[in-house]
Short mmCIF file of C-alpha atoms in Angstrom, two decimals:
data_model
loop_
_atom_site.label_atom_id
_atom_site.label_comp_id
_atom_site.label_asym_id
_atom_site.label_seq_id
_atom_site.Cartn_x
_atom_site.Cartn_y
_atom_site.Cartn_z
CA UNK A 1 0.82 -27.89 -8.49
CA UNK A 2 0.00 -29.42 -11.87
CA UNK A 3 3.42 -28.82 -13.36
CA UNK A 4 6.14 -28.98 -10.68
CA UNK A 5 8.87 -28.55 -13.29
CA UNK A 6 7.59 -25.05 -14.04
CA UNK A 7 8.39 -24.07 -10.45
CA UNK A 8 12.13 -24.57 -10.78
CA UNK A 9 12.93 -20.94 -10.01
CA UNK A 10 10.92 -21.05 -6.80
CA UNK A 11 12.46 -24.39 -5.83
CA UNK A 12 15.96 -22.95 -6.16
CA UNK A 13 15.32 -20.27 -3.58
CA UNK A 14 13.72 -22.56 -1.00
CA UNK A 15 16.89 -23.74 0.77
CA UNK A 16 17.94 -20.10 1.22
CA UNK A 17 14.48 -19.08 2.39
CA UNK A 18 14.38 -21.85 4.97
CA UNK A 19 17.91 -21.09 6.14
CA UNK A 20 16.99 -17.46 6.78
CA UNK A 21 13.74 -18.37 8.48
CA UNK A 22 13.73 -21.71 10.26
CA UNK A 23 10.04 -21.09 11.01
CA UNK A 24 9.15 -21.36 7.32
CA UNK A 25 8.80 -24.95 6.13
CA UNK A 26 7.92 -25.20 2.47
CA UNK A 27 8.42 -27.28 -0.65
CA UNK A 28 8.25 -26.21 -4.27
CA UNK A 29 4.50 -26.80 -4.25
CA UNK A 30 1.90 -24.22 -3.30
CA UNK A 31 -0.06 -25.30 -0.25
CA UNK A 32 2.73 -26.60 1.98
CA UNK A 33 3.75 -23.54 4.00
CA UNK A 34 3.38 -23.54 7.78
CA UNK A 35 4.68 -20.78 10.05
CA UNK A 36 5.30 -21.56 13.71
CA UNK A 37 7.61 -18.82 14.99
CA UNK A 38 6.13 -15.79 16.81
CA UNK A 39 5.00 -12.94 14.55
CA UNK A 40 5.46 -10.11 17.04
CA UNK A 41 8.82 -8.37 17.00
CA UNK A 42 10.17 -6.38 19.92
CA UNK A 43 13.62 -5.17 21.02
CA UNK A 44 15.41 -6.96 18.21
CA UNK A 45 13.72 -10.36 18.29
CA UNK A 46 10.56 -12.35 17.64
CA UNK A 47 8.36 -12.67 20.73
CA UNK A 48 4.96 -13.95 21.72
CA UNK A 49 2.76 -11.15 23.09
CA UNK A 50 2.79 -11.08 26.90
CA UNK A 51 -0.99 -10.71 26.94
CA UNK A 52 -1.92 -12.32 23.65
CA UNK A 53 -5.65 -12.53 23.19
CA UNK A 54 -7.58 -14.59 20.70
CA UNK A 55 -5.69 -16.41 17.96
CA UNK A 56 -6.66 -15.33 14.43
CA UNK A 57 -6.26 -17.81 11.58
CA UNK A 58 -4.07 -16.62 8.70
CA UNK A 59 -4.81 -18.05 5.25
CA UNK A 60 -2.98 -18.77 2.04
CA UNK A 61 -5.41 -17.23 -0.47
CA UNK A 62 -4.27 -19.51 -3.31
CA UNK A 63 -5.39 -22.64 -1.47
CA UNK A 64 -7.63 -21.51 1.39
CA UNK A 65 -5.27 -23.29 3.81
CA UNK A 66 -4.51 -21.95 7.28
CA UNK A 67 -0.76 -21.22 7.30
CA UNK A 68 -0.57 -20.02 10.90
CA UNK A 69 -2.44 -18.52 13.80
CA UNK A 70 -1.51 -15.09 15.04
CA UNK A 71 -2.05 -13.92 18.62
CA UNK A 72 -3.59 -10.46 18.95
CA UNK A 73 -1.51 -8.12 21.10
CA UNK A 74 -3.14 -6.69 24.20
CA UNK A 75 -2.51 -3.43 26.03
CA UNK A 76 0.57 -4.73 27.92
CA UNK A 77 2.29 -5.97 24.76
CA UNK A 78 1.54 -2.69 22.96
CA UNK A 79 3.02 -0.76 25.88
CA UNK A 80 6.16 -2.92 25.89
CA UNK A 81 6.57 -2.34 22.12
CA UNK A 82 6.14 1.42 22.52
CA UNK A 83 8.56 1.60 25.48
CA UNK A 84 11.12 -0.44 23.52
CA UNK A 85 10.77 1.95 20.58
CA UNK A 86 11.02 4.94 22.91
CA UNK A 87 14.35 3.69 24.30
CA UNK A 88 15.72 3.07 20.79
CA UNK A 89 14.54 6.54 19.71
CA UNK A 90 16.84 8.17 22.27
CA UNK A 91 19.83 6.59 20.52
CA UNK A 92 18.68 6.87 16.89
CA UNK A 93 17.54 10.50 17.13
CA UNK A 94 21.02 11.57 18.31
CA UNK A 95 22.73 10.00 15.31
CA UNK A 96 23.60 12.20 12.36
CA UNK A 97 21.63 12.03 9.13
CA UNK A 98 24.60 10.41 7.41
CA UNK A 99 24.83 7.72 10.09
CA UNK A 100 21.13 6.94 9.68
CA UNK A 101 21.59 6.97 5.90
CA UNK A 102 24.22 4.22 6.02
CA UNK A 103 21.92 1.96 8.07
CA UNK A 104 18.98 2.50 5.69
CA UNK A 105 21.23 1.76 2.69
CA UNK A 106 22.30 -1.49 4.30
CA UNK A 107 18.65 -2.47 4.91
CA UNK A 108 17.90 -1.68 1.25
CA UNK A 109 20.82 -3.86 0.18
CA UNK A 110 19.56 -6.82 2.23
CA UNK A 111 16.05 -6.48 0.78
CA UNK A 112 17.49 -6.33 -2.73
CA UNK A 113 19.61 -9.41 -2.06
CA UNK A 114 16.65 -11.34 -0.63
CA UNK A 115 14.13 -10.11 -3.18
CA UNK A 116 13.02 -13.57 -4.29
CA UNK A 117 12.49 -14.94 -0.79
CA UNK A 118 10.52 -11.91 0.38
CA UNK A 119 8.41 -11.81 -2.80
CA UNK A 120 7.59 -15.50 -2.41
CA UNK A 121 6.54 -14.94 1.20
CA UNK A 122 4.38 -12.02 0.10
CA UNK A 123 2.69 -14.07 -2.62
CA UNK A 124 1.93 -16.95 -0.26
CA UNK A 125 0.28 -14.69 2.32
CA UNK A 126 -1.37 -12.16 -0.02
CA UNK A 127 -2.35 -14.15 -3.13
CA UNK A 128 -0.93 -11.77 -5.76
CA UNK A 129 1.22 -13.13 -8.57
CA UNK A 130 4.93 -13.59 -7.93
CA UNK A 131 5.45 -11.36 -10.98
CA UNK A 132 3.79 -8.45 -9.14
CA UNK A 133 5.25 -9.27 -5.74
CA UNK A 134 8.77 -8.86 -7.13
CA UNK A 135 7.87 -5.36 -8.30
CA UNK A 136 6.54 -4.56 -4.81
CA UNK A 137 9.82 -5.65 -3.23
CA UNK A 138 11.82 -3.59 -5.74
CA UNK A 139 9.76 -0.51 -4.87
CA UNK A 140 10.38 -1.29 -1.18
CA UNK A 141 14.18 -1.24 -1.36
CA UNK A 142 14.06 1.77 -3.68
CA UNK A 143 12.02 3.59 -1.02
CA UNK A 144 14.66 2.90 1.63
CA UNK A 145 17.43 4.01 -0.75
CA UNK A 146 15.56 7.22 -1.57
CA UNK A 147 15.11 8.25 2.07
CA UNK A 148 18.65 7.18 2.89
CA UNK A 149 19.66 9.78 0.30
CA UNK A 150 17.53 12.45 1.97
CA UNK A 151 18.53 11.64 5.56
CA UNK A 152 21.87 13.43 5.36
CA UNK A 153 20.35 16.54 3.79
CA UNK A 154 17.64 17.21 6.37
CA UNK A 155 18.26 20.69 7.70
CA UNK A 156 16.71 23.87 8.99
CA UNK A 157 17.53 27.39 7.83
CA UNK A 158 19.33 30.47 9.10
CA UNK A 159 17.50 33.82 9.06
CA UNK A 160 19.35 37.10 9.51
CA UNK A 161 17.55 39.62 11.78
CA UNK A 162 18.24 43.36 12.44
CA UNK A 163 21.22 44.43 14.52
CA UNK A 164 23.22 41.27 13.99
CA UNK A 165 20.60 39.11 15.65
CA UNK A 166 19.46 35.99 13.88
CA UNK A 167 17.15 33.05 14.02
CA UNK A 168 17.33 29.50 12.85
CA UNK A 169 15.08 26.49 12.53
CA UNK A 170 15.76 22.88 13.45
CA UNK A 171 13.97 19.97 11.79
CA UNK A 172 13.44 17.49 14.60
CA UNK A 173 11.90 14.00 14.79
CA UNK A 174 8.51 13.42 16.40
CA UNK A 175 9.29 10.37 18.55
CA UNK A 176 7.55 7.01 18.40
CA UNK A 177 5.38 6.82 15.28
CA UNK A 178 2.73 4.18 14.66
CA UNK A 179 2.25 2.63 11.23
CA UNK A 180 -0.93 0.66 10.53
CA UNK A 181 -0.77 -1.23 7.25
CA UNK A 182 -3.18 -2.74 4.76
CA UNK A 183 -3.29 -6.29 3.38
CA UNK A 184 -2.89 -5.48 -0.33
CA UNK A 185 0.77 -4.34 -0.19
CA UNK A 186 1.99 -5.56 3.23
CA UNK A 187 5.76 -5.25 2.83
CA UNK A 188 5.73 -2.21 0.54
CA UNK A 189 3.40 -0.17 2.78
CA UNK A 190 5.61 -0.94 5.79
CA UNK A 191 8.59 0.43 3.84
CA UNK A 192 6.63 3.48 2.63
CA UNK A 193 5.91 4.36 6.26
CA UNK A 194 9.10 3.30 8.00
CA UNK A 195 11.64 4.72 5.54
CA UNK A 196 10.75 8.42 5.92
CA UNK A 197 10.03 7.93 9.65
CA UNK A 198 13.44 6.43 10.34
CA UNK A 199 15.24 8.87 8.00
CA UNK A 200 13.87 11.73 10.10
CA UNK A 201 15.13 10.11 13.32
CA UNK A 202 11.90 8.55 14.58
CA UNK A 203 11.15 5.07 15.90
CA UNK A 204 8.13 3.06 14.69
CA UNK A 205 5.73 0.46 16.01
CA UNK A 206 4.00 -1.20 13.07
CA UNK A 207 0.74 -3.15 13.04
CA UNK A 208 0.11 -5.06 9.80
CA UNK A 209 -3.30 -6.28 8.75
CA UNK A 210 -4.23 -9.49 10.61
CA UNK A 211 -4.80 -11.03 7.16
CA UNK A 212 -1.15 -10.52 6.14
CA UNK A 213 1.04 -10.58 9.26
CA UNK A 214 4.02 -12.49 7.87
CA UNK A 215 6.32 -10.37 5.70
CA UNK A 216 6.54 -7.27 7.92
CA UNK A 217 8.32 -9.31 10.59
CA UNK A 218 11.01 -10.03 8.02
CA UNK A 219 11.40 -6.27 7.50
CA UNK A 220 11.88 -5.84 11.25
CA UNK A 221 14.61 -8.49 11.20
CA UNK A 222 16.28 -6.79 8.23
CA UNK A 223 16.38 -3.46 10.07
CA UNK A 224 18.03 -5.24 13.02
CA UNK A 225 20.55 -6.93 10.68
CA UNK A 226 21.29 -3.47 9.24
CA UNK A 227 22.21 -2.30 12.80
CA UNK A 228 19.36 -0.05 13.85
CA UNK A 229 19.16 0.22 17.66
CA UNK A 230 17.17 -2.73 18.99
CA UNK A 231 13.53 -1.71 19.35
CA UNK A 232 13.60 1.00 16.69
CA UNK A 233 11.12 -0.90 14.50
CA UNK A 234 8.76 -3.18 16.41
CA UNK A 235 5.79 -5.20 15.15
CA UNK A 236 2.57 -5.88 17.04
CA UNK A 237 -0.13 -8.12 15.60
CA UNK A 238 -3.87 -7.81 15.98
CA UNK A 239 -7.06 -6.22 14.80
CA UNK A 240 -9.13 -3.23 15.87
CA UNK A 241 -8.50 -3.58 19.62
CA UNK A 242 -4.72 -3.63 19.15
CA UNK A 243 -5.01 -0.58 16.88
CA UNK A 244 -6.97 1.25 19.57
CA UNK A 245 -4.28 0.56 22.19
CA UNK A 246 -1.69 2.03 19.80
CA UNK A 247 -3.73 5.13 18.94
CA UNK A 248 -4.53 5.90 22.59
CA UNK A 249 -1.01 5.31 23.90
CA UNK A 250 0.32 8.53 25.48
CA UNK A 251 3.87 7.97 24.21
CA UNK A 252 2.85 7.65 20.55
CA UNK A 253 3.62 10.89 18.69
CA UNK A 254 2.05 10.22 15.29
CA UNK A 255 -0.14 7.69 13.44
CA UNK A 256 0.05 6.77 9.77
CA UNK A 257 -2.78 4.57 8.51
CA UNK A 258 -3.57 2.91 5.19
CA UNK A 259 -7.00 1.33 4.86
CA UNK A 260 -10.73 2.00 4.65
CA UNK A 261 -12.55 5.30 5.17
CA UNK A 262 -14.63 4.08 8.18
CA UNK A 263 -11.49 2.89 9.99
CA UNK A 264 -9.68 6.10 9.06
CA UNK A 265 -12.46 8.13 10.66
CA UNK A 266 -12.14 6.12 13.91
CA UNK A 267 -8.35 6.55 13.95
CA UNK A 268 -8.71 10.30 13.42
CA UNK A 269 -11.17 10.48 16.33
CA UNK A 270 -8.80 8.57 18.63
CA UNK A 271 -5.80 10.65 17.56
CA UNK A 272 -7.75 13.86 18.23
CA UNK A 273 -8.05 12.96 21.92
CA UNK A 274 -4.26 13.00 22.20
CA UNK A 275 -3.79 15.78 19.61
CA UNK A 276 -1.63 13.43 17.55
CA UNK A 277 -0.96 14.19 13.87
CA UNK A 278 -2.20 11.58 11.42
CA UNK A 279 -1.53 10.58 7.83
CA UNK A 280 -4.53 8.84 6.27
CA UNK A 281 -4.31 6.97 2.97
CA UNK A 282 -7.87 5.76 2.48
CA UNK A 283 -10.14 4.42 -0.23
CA UNK A 284 -10.91 5.63 -3.71
CA UNK A 285 -13.26 5.37 -6.66
CA UNK A 286 -11.01 7.00 -9.17
CA UNK A 287 -11.92 8.15 -12.70
CA UNK A 288 -10.00 7.09 -15.79
CA UNK A 289 -10.90 9.32 -18.75
CA UNK A 290 -10.32 7.98 -22.27
CA UNK A 291 -10.60 10.62 -25.00
CA UNK A 292 -11.19 9.66 -28.64
CA UNK A 293 -7.83 11.12 -29.71
CA UNK A 294 -5.88 8.69 -27.52
CA UNK A 295 -3.69 5.83 -28.65
CA UNK A 296 -6.30 3.09 -28.30
CA UNK A 297 -3.81 0.33 -27.55
CA UNK A 298 -2.12 2.45 -24.89
CA UNK A 299 -5.48 3.38 -23.33
CA UNK A 300 -6.53 -0.27 -23.17
CA UNK A 301 -3.23 -1.15 -21.50
CA UNK A 302 -3.80 1.70 -19.07
CA UNK A 303 -7.33 0.55 -18.25
CA UNK A 304 -6.09 -2.97 -17.51
CA UNK A 305 -3.33 -1.59 -15.26
CA UNK A 306 -5.87 0.69 -13.58
CA UNK A 307 -8.24 -2.14 -12.70
CA UNK A 308 -6.62 -5.55 -12.42
CA UNK A 309 -3.31 -5.24 -10.56
CA UNK A 310 -3.33 -7.28 -7.32
CA UNK A 311 -6.73 -8.78 -8.29
CA UNK A 312 -8.21 -5.26 -8.33
CA UNK A 313 -7.42 -4.80 -4.63
CA UNK A 314 -5.74 -1.40 -5.04
CA UNK A 315 -7.04 1.80 -3.42
CA UNK A 316 -6.09 4.13 -6.29
CA UNK A 317 -7.51 1.98 -9.10
CA UNK A 318 -9.28 3.84 -11.93
CA UNK A 319 -12.45 1.75 -11.77
CA UNK A 320 -14.79 4.36 -13.30
CA UNK A 321 -13.62 4.23 -16.92
CA UNK A 322 -15.16 7.13 -18.84
CA UNK A 323 -14.85 6.57 -22.61
CA UNK A 324 -15.65 9.19 -25.25
CA UNK A 325 -18.70 7.89 -27.08
CA UNK A 326 -17.20 7.85 -30.58
CA UNK A 327 -14.66 5.18 -29.54
CA UNK A 328 -16.82 3.41 -26.94
CA UNK A 329 -17.47 0.28 -29.01
CA UNK A 330 -13.88 -0.11 -30.22
CA UNK A 331 -12.44 0.45 -26.75
CA UNK A 332 -14.93 -1.88 -25.05
CA UNK A 333 -14.35 -4.66 -27.57
CA UNK A 334 -10.58 -4.51 -27.11
CA UNK A 335 -10.74 -4.27 -23.30
CA UNK A 336 -13.04 -7.30 -23.10
CA UNK A 337 -10.79 -9.29 -25.44
CA UNK A 338 -7.69 -8.47 -23.40
CA UNK A 339 -9.42 -9.07 -20.05
CA UNK A 340 -10.51 -12.54 -21.12
CA UNK A 341 -6.89 -13.43 -21.85
CA UNK A 342 -5.61 -12.62 -18.36
CA UNK A 343 -3.99 -15.78 -16.98
CA UNK A 344 -5.52 -16.72 -13.61
CA UNK A 345 -4.00 -19.39 -11.41
CA UNK A 346 -1.38 -20.44 -8.90
CA UNK A 347 0.26 -17.12 -8.01
CA UNK A 348 3.70 -18.72 -7.66
CA UNK A 349 3.75 -19.79 -11.31
CA UNK A 350 5.73 -17.46 -13.56
CA UNK A 351 3.00 -17.03 -16.19
CA UNK A 352 0.18 -16.24 -13.76
CA UNK A 353 -1.02 -12.64 -14.02
CA UNK A 354 -3.95 -12.78 -11.58
CA UNK A 355 -3.87 -14.70 -8.32
CA UNK A 356 -6.41 -15.12 -5.54
CA UNK A 357 -8.38 -12.50 -3.62
CA UNK A 358 -7.44 -12.08 0.01
CA UNK A 359 -10.12 -14.25 1.68
CA UNK A 360 -13.56 -15.82 1.30
CA UNK A 361 -15.62 -12.98 2.88
CA UNK A 362 -13.97 -10.45 0.57
CA UNK A 363 -14.55 -12.65 -2.48
CA UNK A 364 -18.21 -12.96 -1.50
CA UNK A 365 -18.41 -9.17 -1.06
CA UNK A 366 -17.04 -8.54 -4.57
CA UNK A 367 -19.46 -11.10 -5.99
CA UNK A 368 -22.28 -9.27 -4.20
CA UNK A 369 -21.36 -6.00 -5.94
CA UNK A 370 -21.52 -7.72 -9.34
CA UNK A 371 -24.92 -9.27 -8.53
CA UNK A 372 -26.24 -5.88 -7.45
CA UNK A 373 -24.84 -4.23 -10.59
CA UNK A 374 -26.78 -6.67 -12.78
CA UNK A 375 -29.93 -6.00 -10.76
CA UNK A 376 -29.45 -2.26 -11.32
CA UNK A 377 -29.13 -2.70 -15.09
CA UNK A 378 -25.42 -3.10 -15.75
CA UNK A 379 -24.34 -5.71 -18.29
CA UNK A 380 -21.57 -8.17 -17.51
CA UNK A 381 -19.45 -8.09 -20.67
CA UNK A 382 -17.01 -10.70 -19.39
CA UNK A 383 -15.97 -12.47 -16.21
CA UNK A 384 -17.39 -11.79 -12.77
CA UNK A 385 -17.93 -15.48 -12.00
CA UNK A 386 -15.83 -17.73 -9.80
CA UNK A 387 -12.79 -19.29 -11.45
CA UNK A 388 -12.51 -23.01 -10.78
CA UNK A 389 -8.92 -24.30 -11.06
CA UNK A 390 -7.99 -27.68 -12.52
CA UNK A 391 -5.32 -28.20 -9.87
CA UNK A 392 -7.06 -29.84 -6.86
CA UNK A 393 -4.65 -28.09 -4.47
CA UNK A 394 -6.16 -24.75 -5.52
CA UNK A 395 -9.83 -25.78 -5.34
CA UNK A 396 -10.44 -23.94 -2.04
CA UNK A 397 -8.63 -20.77 -3.18
CA UNK A 398 -10.39 -17.42 -3.56
CA UNK A 399 -10.42 -16.94 -7.32
CA UNK A 400 -12.71 -15.08 -9.70
CA UNK A 401 -12.53 -14.01 -13.33
CA UNK A 402 -11.81 -10.30 -13.92
CA UNK A 403 -15.05 -8.50 -14.76
CA UNK A 404 -15.95 -5.72 -17.20
CA UNK A 405 -19.34 -4.04 -16.73
CA UNK A 406 -21.08 -2.16 -19.55
CA UNK A 407 -24.30 -0.15 -19.68
CA UNK A 408 -23.29 1.56 -16.43
CA UNK A 409 -24.70 4.84 -15.10
CA UNK A 410 -23.31 7.21 -12.48
CA UNK A 411 -26.02 6.37 -9.93
CA UNK A 412 -25.26 2.63 -9.77
CA UNK A 413 -23.67 1.24 -6.62
CA UNK A 414 -20.86 -0.36 -8.64
CA UNK A 415 -19.94 3.14 -9.91
CA UNK A 416 -20.25 4.95 -6.57
CA UNK A 417 -18.76 2.53 -4.04
CA UNK A 418 -15.26 1.08 -3.77
CA UNK A 419 -15.47 -2.61 -4.71
CA UNK A 420 -11.78 -3.43 -4.16
CA UNK A 421 -11.84 -6.30 -6.61
CA UNK A 422 -11.26 -6.96 -10.34
CA UNK A 423 -14.34 -5.09 -11.57
CA UNK A 424 -14.19 -2.36 -14.25
CA UNK A 425 -17.19 -0.12 -14.96
CA UNK A 426 -17.33 1.52 -18.41
CA UNK A 427 -19.28 4.79 -18.81
CA UNK A 428 -19.70 6.80 -22.05
CA UNK A 429 -19.29 10.60 -22.21
CA UNK A 430 -19.61 13.29 -24.89
CA UNK A 431 -17.76 16.46 -23.80
CA UNK A 432 -14.73 17.40 -21.72
CA UNK A 433 -16.73 19.67 -19.45
CA UNK A 434 -19.30 16.94 -18.80
CA UNK A 435 -16.76 14.22 -17.99
CA UNK A 436 -14.78 16.42 -15.59
CA UNK A 437 -17.95 17.24 -13.66
CA UNK A 438 -18.95 13.57 -13.51
CA UNK A 439 -15.42 12.46 -12.59
CA UNK A 440 -15.42 14.83 -9.61
CA UNK A 441 -18.91 13.81 -8.46
CA UNK A 442 -17.65 11.47 -5.74
CA UNK A 443 -16.77 11.63 -2.06
CA UNK A 444 -13.35 10.17 -2.90
CA UNK A 445 -10.34 11.95 -4.38
CA UNK A 446 -7.38 9.61 -4.39
CA UNK A 447 -6.42 9.38 -8.07
CA UNK A 448 -7.44 10.06 -11.64
CA UNK A 449 -6.13 9.41 -15.12
CA UNK A 450 -6.39 10.84 -18.64
CA UNK A 451 -5.52 9.28 -22.00
CA UNK A 452 -5.24 11.71 -24.90
CA UNK A 453 -2.71 12.81 -27.54
CA UNK A 454 -3.69 16.48 -26.87
CA UNK A 455 -1.20 17.45 -24.18
CA UNK A 456 -2.90 20.79 -23.47
CA UNK A 457 -6.19 19.00 -22.85
CA UNK A 458 -4.43 16.44 -20.67
CA UNK A 459 -2.98 19.11 -18.37
CA UNK A 460 -6.24 21.08 -18.37
CA UNK A 461 -8.23 18.03 -17.28
CA UNK A 462 -5.87 16.87 -14.54
CA UNK A 463 -5.80 20.43 -13.20
CA UNK A 464 -9.60 20.25 -12.91
CA UNK A 465 -9.67 16.80 -11.26
CA UNK A 466 -10.13 16.87 -7.48
CA UNK A 467 -7.65 14.08 -6.82
CA UNK A 468 -4.25 13.84 -5.18
CA UNK A 469 -2.50 11.52 -7.67
CA UNK A 470 -3.10 12.02 -11.39
CA UNK A 471 -1.77 10.14 -14.39
CA UNK A 472 -1.41 11.24 -18.03
CA UNK A 473 -1.19 8.42 -20.59
CA UNK A 474 -0.28 5.89 -17.89
CA UNK A 475 -1.79 4.57 -14.68
CA UNK A 476 -0.78 3.09 -11.32
CA UNK A 477 2.83 4.20 -11.68
CA UNK A 478 4.06 5.22 -8.22
CA UNK A 479 7.76 6.15 -8.18
CA UNK A 480 8.99 6.69 -4.62
CA UNK A 481 10.23 10.14 -5.65
CA UNK A 482 6.65 11.39 -6.12
CA UNK A 483 4.27 12.21 -3.23
CA UNK A 484 1.25 9.91 -2.92
CA UNK A 485 -2.03 10.73 -1.18
CA UNK A 486 -5.59 11.87 -1.64
CA UNK A 487 -8.13 14.66 -1.46
CA UNK A 488 -11.54 14.65 0.25
CA UNK A 489 -12.56 11.34 1.91
CA UNK A 490 -9.49 9.62 0.47
CA UNK A 491 -7.44 11.12 3.28
CA UNK A 492 -4.66 13.64 3.80
CA UNK A 493 -0.95 13.77 4.36
CA UNK A 494 1.47 12.35 1.83
CA UNK A 495 3.67 9.29 1.52
CA UNK A 496 6.80 9.18 -0.63
CA UNK A 497 8.73 12.06 -2.12
CA UNK A 498 10.19 14.94 -0.12
CA UNK A 499 6.66 15.75 1.04
CA UNK A 500 6.64 12.81 3.48
CA UNK A 501 9.48 14.42 5.44
CA UNK A 502 7.05 17.15 6.54
CA UNK A 503 4.76 14.53 8.08
CA UNK A 504 7.46 12.73 10.07
CA UNK A 505 9.24 15.75 11.52
CA UNK A 506 8.53 19.02 13.30
CA UNK A 507 10.08 22.46 13.07
CA UNK A 508 11.64 24.23 16.02
CA UNK A 509 12.37 27.97 15.74
CA UNK A 510 15.23 29.53 17.70
CA UNK A 511 15.53 33.34 17.98
CA UNK A 512 18.94 34.72 19.06
CA UNK A 513 19.30 38.31 20.28
CA UNK A 514 22.83 39.68 19.91
CA UNK A 515 22.25 42.94 21.81
CA UNK A 516 20.55 43.88 25.05
CA UNK A 517 16.86 43.16 25.55
CA UNK A 518 14.74 46.32 25.32
CA UNK A 519 12.00 46.04 27.91
CA UNK A 520 8.68 47.82 27.50
CA UNK A 521 8.14 47.60 31.24
#
């Protein structure tokens, strides 16, 4: 890096990081990490898959370097992981909610204690700024704490029936659940799925994205250190084939997937053959509606948060920014000015606010959307081109300047399709009724946002939006206490909040007759 002295904070944590993980050899300079230990985790330890297939290269987005190769798990390894989880489930499911709570609290404590190490690992493998990665890790331990708090309160109900008879319900775990994660929030998504699953008494086999296989293995080790039964949380690595083995496995009780709509459709089809319940958190093309009576500065901040976190690689981003025409020029001018000031660079530097996109093919895909937008008549108001770093170590990284598109119309590809990159499309509107209709004119329904000082209008508009997660005068705030999930093609089921408990448990009804049975025969 150009200024090693600015990396003092990272350098301080390195001895601890290496002591925890002897497989991680790194200096205080980006571009030196190599990972040699196995990235599968089964029965309480790292293992190589017994039938590992092709080796996939794993990159450091900031530099384009290969940091490791990961072996894809075959059918035998998947079966071993599921059987290991099944054995651990027998122990874990018989523990009380309070006993499970204590284990989850201990895991949360370890994550909190190792926040800097885990965030650094996440930044190296994902490319997001260390500033953001720390927030992700904080949300992760908060998620475990939240479900630890709920674990001891999970209960059924007692129902009085005539003649002294009664019934009651039991809330029971499902069994071995499968979590399939995405590459934009690797560690956080694994916590979002595992925390409610384990709180309810389930076991989990988790498959991270093959692009970001590293940090989830650390979560598995933390669960083991927190004293879960060995095998309760296993990790298998791989791509589509490994995912298919998981979805078709007869001992898998439930599948929770975060990712693209096409993959979600395939997972739903596979789950249907085994009548397995699924939670799908899929893509989005969410509307952000800026009314003229808003606080302009707050709305601009909201638009930046809605478009440029994690290099724009966020499913619920508000990338269709509808701006009331009377403030269109003022809003656009301010957004462009602020976007141009976003600090791009080495994601491990403290002042970096935008790191590298996940890989070269994805960067090329985002660039293709911008090229097509220009061909369809959109105007690039700023950014959209590749960012070339001064530091030679970063020259092969996957960087681009955040882009704002003007002169957009609803029929353009950049307005209809999920780009999953730092690209904001600005669209003018005139009336509330018009903008609500246009906002809902999409196959997606993950999120939506409104900026206005008129609180009645704000609630009226979000009530009319066909989206699962709505924001008023903020955006991309996801407290673990609130359910998260979409409408329409953005999926179904919910993560976070009490709602997730419903998707990781099942209800048994017991009817007790206190008198003699009256037969009709």
